[in-house]
PDB file of C-alpha atoms in Angstrom:
ATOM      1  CA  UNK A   1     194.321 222.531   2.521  1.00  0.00           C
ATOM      2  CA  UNK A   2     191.698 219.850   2.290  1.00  0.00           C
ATOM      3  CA  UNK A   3     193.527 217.317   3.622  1.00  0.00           C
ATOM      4  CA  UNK A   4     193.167 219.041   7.074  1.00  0.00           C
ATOM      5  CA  UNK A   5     189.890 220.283   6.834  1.00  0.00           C
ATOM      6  CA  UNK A   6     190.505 224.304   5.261  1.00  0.00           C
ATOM      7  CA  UNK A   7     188.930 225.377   2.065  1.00  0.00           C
ATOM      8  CA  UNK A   8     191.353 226.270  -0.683  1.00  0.00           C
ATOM      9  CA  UNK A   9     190.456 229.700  -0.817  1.00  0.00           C
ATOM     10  CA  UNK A  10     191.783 230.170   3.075  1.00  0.00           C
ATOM     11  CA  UNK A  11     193.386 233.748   3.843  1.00  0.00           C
ATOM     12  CA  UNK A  12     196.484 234.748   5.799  1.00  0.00           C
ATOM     13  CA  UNK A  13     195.943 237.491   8.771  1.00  0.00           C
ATOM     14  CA  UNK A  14     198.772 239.842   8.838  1.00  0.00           C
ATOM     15  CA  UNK A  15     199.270 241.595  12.120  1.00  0.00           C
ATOM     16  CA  UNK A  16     197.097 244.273  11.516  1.00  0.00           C
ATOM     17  CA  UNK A  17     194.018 241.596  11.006  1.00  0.00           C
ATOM     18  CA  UNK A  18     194.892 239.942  14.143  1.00  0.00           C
ATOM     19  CA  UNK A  19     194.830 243.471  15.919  1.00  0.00           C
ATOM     20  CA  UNK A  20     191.270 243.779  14.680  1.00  0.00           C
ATOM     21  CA  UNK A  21     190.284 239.989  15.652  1.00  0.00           C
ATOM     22  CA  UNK A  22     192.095 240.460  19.218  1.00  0.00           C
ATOM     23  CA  UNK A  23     189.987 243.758  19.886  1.00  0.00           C
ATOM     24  CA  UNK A  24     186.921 242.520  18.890  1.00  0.00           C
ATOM     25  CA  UNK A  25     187.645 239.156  21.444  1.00  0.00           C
ATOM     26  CA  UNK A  26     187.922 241.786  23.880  1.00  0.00           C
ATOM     27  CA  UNK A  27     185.551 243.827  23.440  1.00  0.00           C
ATOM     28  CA  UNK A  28     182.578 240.727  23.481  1.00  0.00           C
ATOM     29  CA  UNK A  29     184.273 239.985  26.501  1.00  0.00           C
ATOM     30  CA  UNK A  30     183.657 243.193  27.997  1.00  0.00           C
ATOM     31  CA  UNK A  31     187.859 243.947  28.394  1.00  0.00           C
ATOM     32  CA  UNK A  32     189.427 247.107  27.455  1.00  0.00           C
ATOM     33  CA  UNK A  33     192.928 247.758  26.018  1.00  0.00           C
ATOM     34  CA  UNK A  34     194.234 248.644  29.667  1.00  0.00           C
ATOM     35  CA  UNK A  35     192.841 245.621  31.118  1.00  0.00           C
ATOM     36  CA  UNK A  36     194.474 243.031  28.108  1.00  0.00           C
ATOM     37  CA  UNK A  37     196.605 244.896  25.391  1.00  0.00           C
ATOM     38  CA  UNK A  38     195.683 243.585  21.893  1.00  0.00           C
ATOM     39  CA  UNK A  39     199.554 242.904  20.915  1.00  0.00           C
ATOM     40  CA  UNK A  40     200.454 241.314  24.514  1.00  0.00           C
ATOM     41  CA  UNK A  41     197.244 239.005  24.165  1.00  0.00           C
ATOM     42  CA  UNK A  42     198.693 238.298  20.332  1.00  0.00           C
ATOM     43  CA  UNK A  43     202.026 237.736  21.260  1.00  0.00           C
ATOM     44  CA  UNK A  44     201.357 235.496  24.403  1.00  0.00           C
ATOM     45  CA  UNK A  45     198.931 233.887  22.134  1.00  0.00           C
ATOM     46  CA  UNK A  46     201.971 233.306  19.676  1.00  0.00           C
ATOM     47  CA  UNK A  47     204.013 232.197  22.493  1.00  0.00           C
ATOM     48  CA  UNK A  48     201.881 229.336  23.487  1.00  0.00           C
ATOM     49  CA  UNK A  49     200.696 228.287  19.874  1.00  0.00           C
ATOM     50  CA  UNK A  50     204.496 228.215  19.401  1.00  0.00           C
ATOM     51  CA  UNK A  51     204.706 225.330  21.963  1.00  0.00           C
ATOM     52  CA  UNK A  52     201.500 223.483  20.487  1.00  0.00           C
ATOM     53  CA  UNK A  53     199.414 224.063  23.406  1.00  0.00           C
ATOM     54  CA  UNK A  54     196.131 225.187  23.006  1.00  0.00           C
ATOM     55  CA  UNK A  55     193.813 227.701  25.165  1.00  0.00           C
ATOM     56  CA  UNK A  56     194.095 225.672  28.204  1.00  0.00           C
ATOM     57  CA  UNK A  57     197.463 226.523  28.601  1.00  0.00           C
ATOM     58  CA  UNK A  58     196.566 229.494  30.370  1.00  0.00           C
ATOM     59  CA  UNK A  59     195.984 229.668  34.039  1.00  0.00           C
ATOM     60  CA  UNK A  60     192.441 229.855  34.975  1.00  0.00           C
ATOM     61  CA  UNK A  61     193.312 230.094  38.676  1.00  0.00           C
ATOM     62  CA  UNK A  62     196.717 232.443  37.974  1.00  0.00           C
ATOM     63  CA  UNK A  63     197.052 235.743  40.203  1.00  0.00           C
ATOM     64  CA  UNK A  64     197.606 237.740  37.635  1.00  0.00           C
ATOM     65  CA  UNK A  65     193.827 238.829  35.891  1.00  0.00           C
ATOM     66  CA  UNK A  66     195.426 238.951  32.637  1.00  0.00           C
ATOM     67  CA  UNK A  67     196.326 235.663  32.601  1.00  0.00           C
ATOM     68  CA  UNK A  68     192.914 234.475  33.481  1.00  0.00           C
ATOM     69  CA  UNK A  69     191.338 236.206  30.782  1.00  0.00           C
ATOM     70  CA  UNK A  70     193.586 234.918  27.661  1.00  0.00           C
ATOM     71  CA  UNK A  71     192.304 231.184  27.874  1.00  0.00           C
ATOM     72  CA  UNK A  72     188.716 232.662  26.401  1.00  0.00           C
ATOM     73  CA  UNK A  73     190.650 235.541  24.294  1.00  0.00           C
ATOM     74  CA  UNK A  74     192.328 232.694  22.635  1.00  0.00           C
ATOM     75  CA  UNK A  75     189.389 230.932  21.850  1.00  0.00           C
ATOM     76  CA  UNK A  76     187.572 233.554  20.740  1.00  0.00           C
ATOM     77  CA  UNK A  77     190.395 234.581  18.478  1.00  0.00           C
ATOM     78  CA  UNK A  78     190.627 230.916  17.249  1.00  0.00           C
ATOM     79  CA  UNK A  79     187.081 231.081  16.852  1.00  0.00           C
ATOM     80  CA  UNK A  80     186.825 234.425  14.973  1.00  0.00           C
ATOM     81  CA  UNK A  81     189.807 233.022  12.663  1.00  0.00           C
ATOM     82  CA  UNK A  82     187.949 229.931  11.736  1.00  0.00           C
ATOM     83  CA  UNK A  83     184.714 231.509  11.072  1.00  0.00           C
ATOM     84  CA  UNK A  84     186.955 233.805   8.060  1.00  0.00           C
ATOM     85  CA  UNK A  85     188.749 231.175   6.912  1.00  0.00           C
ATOM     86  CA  UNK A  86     191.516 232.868   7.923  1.00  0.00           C
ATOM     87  CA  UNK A  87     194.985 231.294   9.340  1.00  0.00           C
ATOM     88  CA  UNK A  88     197.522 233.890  11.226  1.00  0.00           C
ATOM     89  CA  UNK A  89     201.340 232.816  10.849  1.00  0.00           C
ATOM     90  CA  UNK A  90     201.379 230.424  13.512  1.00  0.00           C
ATOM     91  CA  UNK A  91     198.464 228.918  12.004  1.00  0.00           C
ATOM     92  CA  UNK A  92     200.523 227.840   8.981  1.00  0.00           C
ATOM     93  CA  UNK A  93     203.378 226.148  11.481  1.00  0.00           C
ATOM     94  CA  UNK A  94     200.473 224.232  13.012  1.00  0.00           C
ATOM     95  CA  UNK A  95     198.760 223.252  10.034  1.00  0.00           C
ATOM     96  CA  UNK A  96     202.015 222.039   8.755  1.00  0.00           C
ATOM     97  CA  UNK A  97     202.208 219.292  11.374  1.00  0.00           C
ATOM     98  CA  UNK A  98     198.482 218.288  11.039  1.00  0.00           C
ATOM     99  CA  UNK A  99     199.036 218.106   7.530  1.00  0.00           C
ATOM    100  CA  UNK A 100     202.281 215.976   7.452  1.00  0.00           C
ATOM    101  CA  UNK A 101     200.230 213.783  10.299  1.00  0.00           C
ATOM    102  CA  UNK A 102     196.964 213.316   8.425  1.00  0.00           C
ATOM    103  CA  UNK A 103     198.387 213.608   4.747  1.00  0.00           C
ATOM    104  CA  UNK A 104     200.892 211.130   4.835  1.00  0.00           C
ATOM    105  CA  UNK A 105     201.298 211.314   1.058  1.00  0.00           C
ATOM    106  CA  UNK A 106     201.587 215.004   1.238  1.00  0.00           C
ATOM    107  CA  UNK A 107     204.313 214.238   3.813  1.00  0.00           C
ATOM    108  CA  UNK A 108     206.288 211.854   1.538  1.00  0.00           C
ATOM    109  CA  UNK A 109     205.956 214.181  -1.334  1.00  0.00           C
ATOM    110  CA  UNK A 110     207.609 217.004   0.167  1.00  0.00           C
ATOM    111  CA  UNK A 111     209.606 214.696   1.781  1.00  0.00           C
ATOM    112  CA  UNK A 112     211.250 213.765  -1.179  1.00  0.00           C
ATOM    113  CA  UNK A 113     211.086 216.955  -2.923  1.00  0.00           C
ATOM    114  CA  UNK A 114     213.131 218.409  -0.100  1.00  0.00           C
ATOM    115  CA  UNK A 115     216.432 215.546  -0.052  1.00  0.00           C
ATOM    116  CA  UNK A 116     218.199 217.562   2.154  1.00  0.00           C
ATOM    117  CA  UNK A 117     217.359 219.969   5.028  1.00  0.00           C
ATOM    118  CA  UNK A 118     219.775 222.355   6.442  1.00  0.00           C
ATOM    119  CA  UNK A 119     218.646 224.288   9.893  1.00  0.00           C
ATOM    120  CA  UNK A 120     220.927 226.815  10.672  1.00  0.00           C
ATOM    121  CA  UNK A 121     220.691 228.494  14.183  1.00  0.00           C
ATOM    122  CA  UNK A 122     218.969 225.582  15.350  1.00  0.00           C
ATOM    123  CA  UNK A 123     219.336 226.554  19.273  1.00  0.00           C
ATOM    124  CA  UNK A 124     216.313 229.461  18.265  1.00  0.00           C
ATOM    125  CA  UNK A 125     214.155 227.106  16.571  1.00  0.00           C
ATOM    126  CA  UNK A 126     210.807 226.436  18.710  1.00  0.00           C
ATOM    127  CA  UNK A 127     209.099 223.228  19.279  1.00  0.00           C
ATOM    128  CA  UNK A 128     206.304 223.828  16.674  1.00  0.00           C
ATOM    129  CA  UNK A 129     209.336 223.970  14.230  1.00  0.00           C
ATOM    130  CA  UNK A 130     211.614 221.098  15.310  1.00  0.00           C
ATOM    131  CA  UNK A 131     208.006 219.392  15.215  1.00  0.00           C
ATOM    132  CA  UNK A 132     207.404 219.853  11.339  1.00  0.00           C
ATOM    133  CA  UNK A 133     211.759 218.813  10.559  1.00  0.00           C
ATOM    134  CA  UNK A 134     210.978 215.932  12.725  1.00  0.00           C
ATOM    135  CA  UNK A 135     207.448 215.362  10.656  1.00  0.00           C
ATOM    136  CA  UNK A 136     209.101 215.989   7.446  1.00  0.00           C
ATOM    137  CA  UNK A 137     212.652 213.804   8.617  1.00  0.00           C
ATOM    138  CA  UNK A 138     211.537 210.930  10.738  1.00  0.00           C
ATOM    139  CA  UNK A 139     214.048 208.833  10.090  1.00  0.00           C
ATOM    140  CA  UNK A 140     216.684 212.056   9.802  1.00  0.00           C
ATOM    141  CA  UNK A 141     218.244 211.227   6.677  1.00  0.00           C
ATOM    142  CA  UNK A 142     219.702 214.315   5.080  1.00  0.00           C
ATOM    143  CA  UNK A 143     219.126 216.964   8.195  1.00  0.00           C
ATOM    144  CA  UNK A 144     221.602 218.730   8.960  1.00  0.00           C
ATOM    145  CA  UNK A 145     221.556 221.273  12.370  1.00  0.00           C
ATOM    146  CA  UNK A 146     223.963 223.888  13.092  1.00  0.00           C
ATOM    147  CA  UNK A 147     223.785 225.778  16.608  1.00  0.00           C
ATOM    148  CA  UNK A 148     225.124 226.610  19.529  1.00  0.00           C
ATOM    149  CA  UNK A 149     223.331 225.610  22.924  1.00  0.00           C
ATOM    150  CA  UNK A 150     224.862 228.408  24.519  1.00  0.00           C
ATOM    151  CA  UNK A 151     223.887 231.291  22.717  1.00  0.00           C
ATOM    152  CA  UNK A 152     220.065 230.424  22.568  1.00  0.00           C
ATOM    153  CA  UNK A 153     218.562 233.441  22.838  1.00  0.00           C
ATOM    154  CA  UNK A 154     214.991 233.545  21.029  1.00  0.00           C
ATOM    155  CA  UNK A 155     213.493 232.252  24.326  1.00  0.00           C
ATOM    156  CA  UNK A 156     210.879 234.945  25.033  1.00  0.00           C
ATOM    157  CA  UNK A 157     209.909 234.054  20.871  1.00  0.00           C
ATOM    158  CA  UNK A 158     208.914 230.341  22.349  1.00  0.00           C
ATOM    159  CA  UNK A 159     212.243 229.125  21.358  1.00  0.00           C
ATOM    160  CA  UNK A 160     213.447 225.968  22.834  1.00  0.00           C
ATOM    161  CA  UNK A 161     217.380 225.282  23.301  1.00  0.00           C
ATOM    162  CA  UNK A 162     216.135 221.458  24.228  1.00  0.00           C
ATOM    163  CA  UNK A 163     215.789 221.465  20.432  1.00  0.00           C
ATOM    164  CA  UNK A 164     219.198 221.317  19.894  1.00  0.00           C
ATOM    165  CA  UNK A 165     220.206 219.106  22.985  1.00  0.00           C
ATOM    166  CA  UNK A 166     218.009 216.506  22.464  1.00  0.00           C
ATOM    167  CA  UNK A 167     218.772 216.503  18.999  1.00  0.00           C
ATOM    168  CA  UNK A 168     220.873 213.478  18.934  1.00  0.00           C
ATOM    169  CA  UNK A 169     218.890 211.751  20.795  1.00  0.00           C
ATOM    170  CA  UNK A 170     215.668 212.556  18.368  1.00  0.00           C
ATOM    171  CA  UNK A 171     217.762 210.980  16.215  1.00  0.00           C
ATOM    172  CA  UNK A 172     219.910 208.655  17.316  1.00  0.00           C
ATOM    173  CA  UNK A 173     220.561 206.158  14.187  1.00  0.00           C
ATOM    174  CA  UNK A 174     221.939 209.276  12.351  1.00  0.00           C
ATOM    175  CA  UNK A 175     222.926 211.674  14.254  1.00  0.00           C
ATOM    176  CA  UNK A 176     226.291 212.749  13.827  1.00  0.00           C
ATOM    177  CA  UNK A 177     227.747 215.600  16.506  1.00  0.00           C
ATOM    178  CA  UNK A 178     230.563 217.589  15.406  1.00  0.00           C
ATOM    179  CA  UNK A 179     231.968 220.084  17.824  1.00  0.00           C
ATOM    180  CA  UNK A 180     233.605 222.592  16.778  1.00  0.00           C
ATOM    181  CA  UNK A 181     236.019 224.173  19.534  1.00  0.00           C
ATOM    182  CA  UNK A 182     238.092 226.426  17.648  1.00  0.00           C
ATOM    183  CA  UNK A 183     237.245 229.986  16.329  1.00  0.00           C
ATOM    184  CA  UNK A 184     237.464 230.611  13.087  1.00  0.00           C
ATOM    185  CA  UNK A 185     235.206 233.913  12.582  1.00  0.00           C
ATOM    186  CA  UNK A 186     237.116 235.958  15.076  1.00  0.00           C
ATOM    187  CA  UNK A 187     240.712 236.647  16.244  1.00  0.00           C
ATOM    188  CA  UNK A 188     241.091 238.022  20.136  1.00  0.00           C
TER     189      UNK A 188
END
């Protein structure tokens, strides 16, 4: 945690804290529950953390008032979060990659604690994910994928099926593609 900037004794919001952090964004910002649901503010909020984008991410000029008002309920919330020294579970994804960007010994150490790294489902993962196998992988030695691009289905979660396509191309000095075109689980 110091490495990026938290104090050790940093907490972990579960949904219910985030609930209470989203209302009280709304409610300094004059917004009722009608106007902005809590859990659609969270979960959009999720959605774009999920694609490491920040606030700005949201359309100021959009036609759709909701939209206009998460840009400030996310930095509010981000705000509100920081002052507790509090992380939600996106938080911990994000602060993954700053750490294994700042830290680069903290990198290396789990780096080699962790020889090999299996991803299964790989077509679900989002970007903040692929981001901290690519952080932790660089040079993709001992990753292994498994997926199928066309049963991605997590996409309304943030997931990203370009994960998984652009895979070999992330890369390219190891990556080995194996198809496999017969079905083994099932009989017709």
């Amino acid at each position: 945690a110091p490495h990026i900037g938290l104090s050790r004794d940093f907490v972990i919001y579960d949904r219910n804290d985030q609930l209470t952090v989203m209302k009280q964004a709304l409610k300094a910002e004059g917004l009722d529950d009608g106007a902005v649901p809590p859990r659609l503010a969270l979960s959009r909020i999720s959605h774009i953390k999920n694609r490491m984008e920040g606030p700005g991410a949201f359309d100021d000029d959009s036609w759709n008032p909701r939209e206009r008002h998460l840009g400030v309920l996310y930095e509010r919330y981000t705000a509100a979060l920081t002052e507790a020294n509090a992380l939600d579970f996106d938080d911990l994804l994000l602060k993954s990659v700053d750490l294994f960007e700042k830290a680069p010994a903290v990198r290396d150490r789990y780096a080699g604690q962790f020889r090999f790294v299996m991803v299964d489902e790989y077509q679900d993962t989002n970007v903040l994910q692929a981001e901290i196998l690519y952080r932790l992988k660089p040079d993709g030695n001992g990753v292994s994928v498994v997926g199928d691009d066309a049963q991605s289905i997590y996409s309304f979660r943030a997931a990203s099926v370009d994960n998984i396509l652009t895979f070999p191309d992330r890369f390219e000095q190891k990556a080995k593609v194996v198809t496999l075109e017969q079905n083994y689980r099932s009989t017709q």
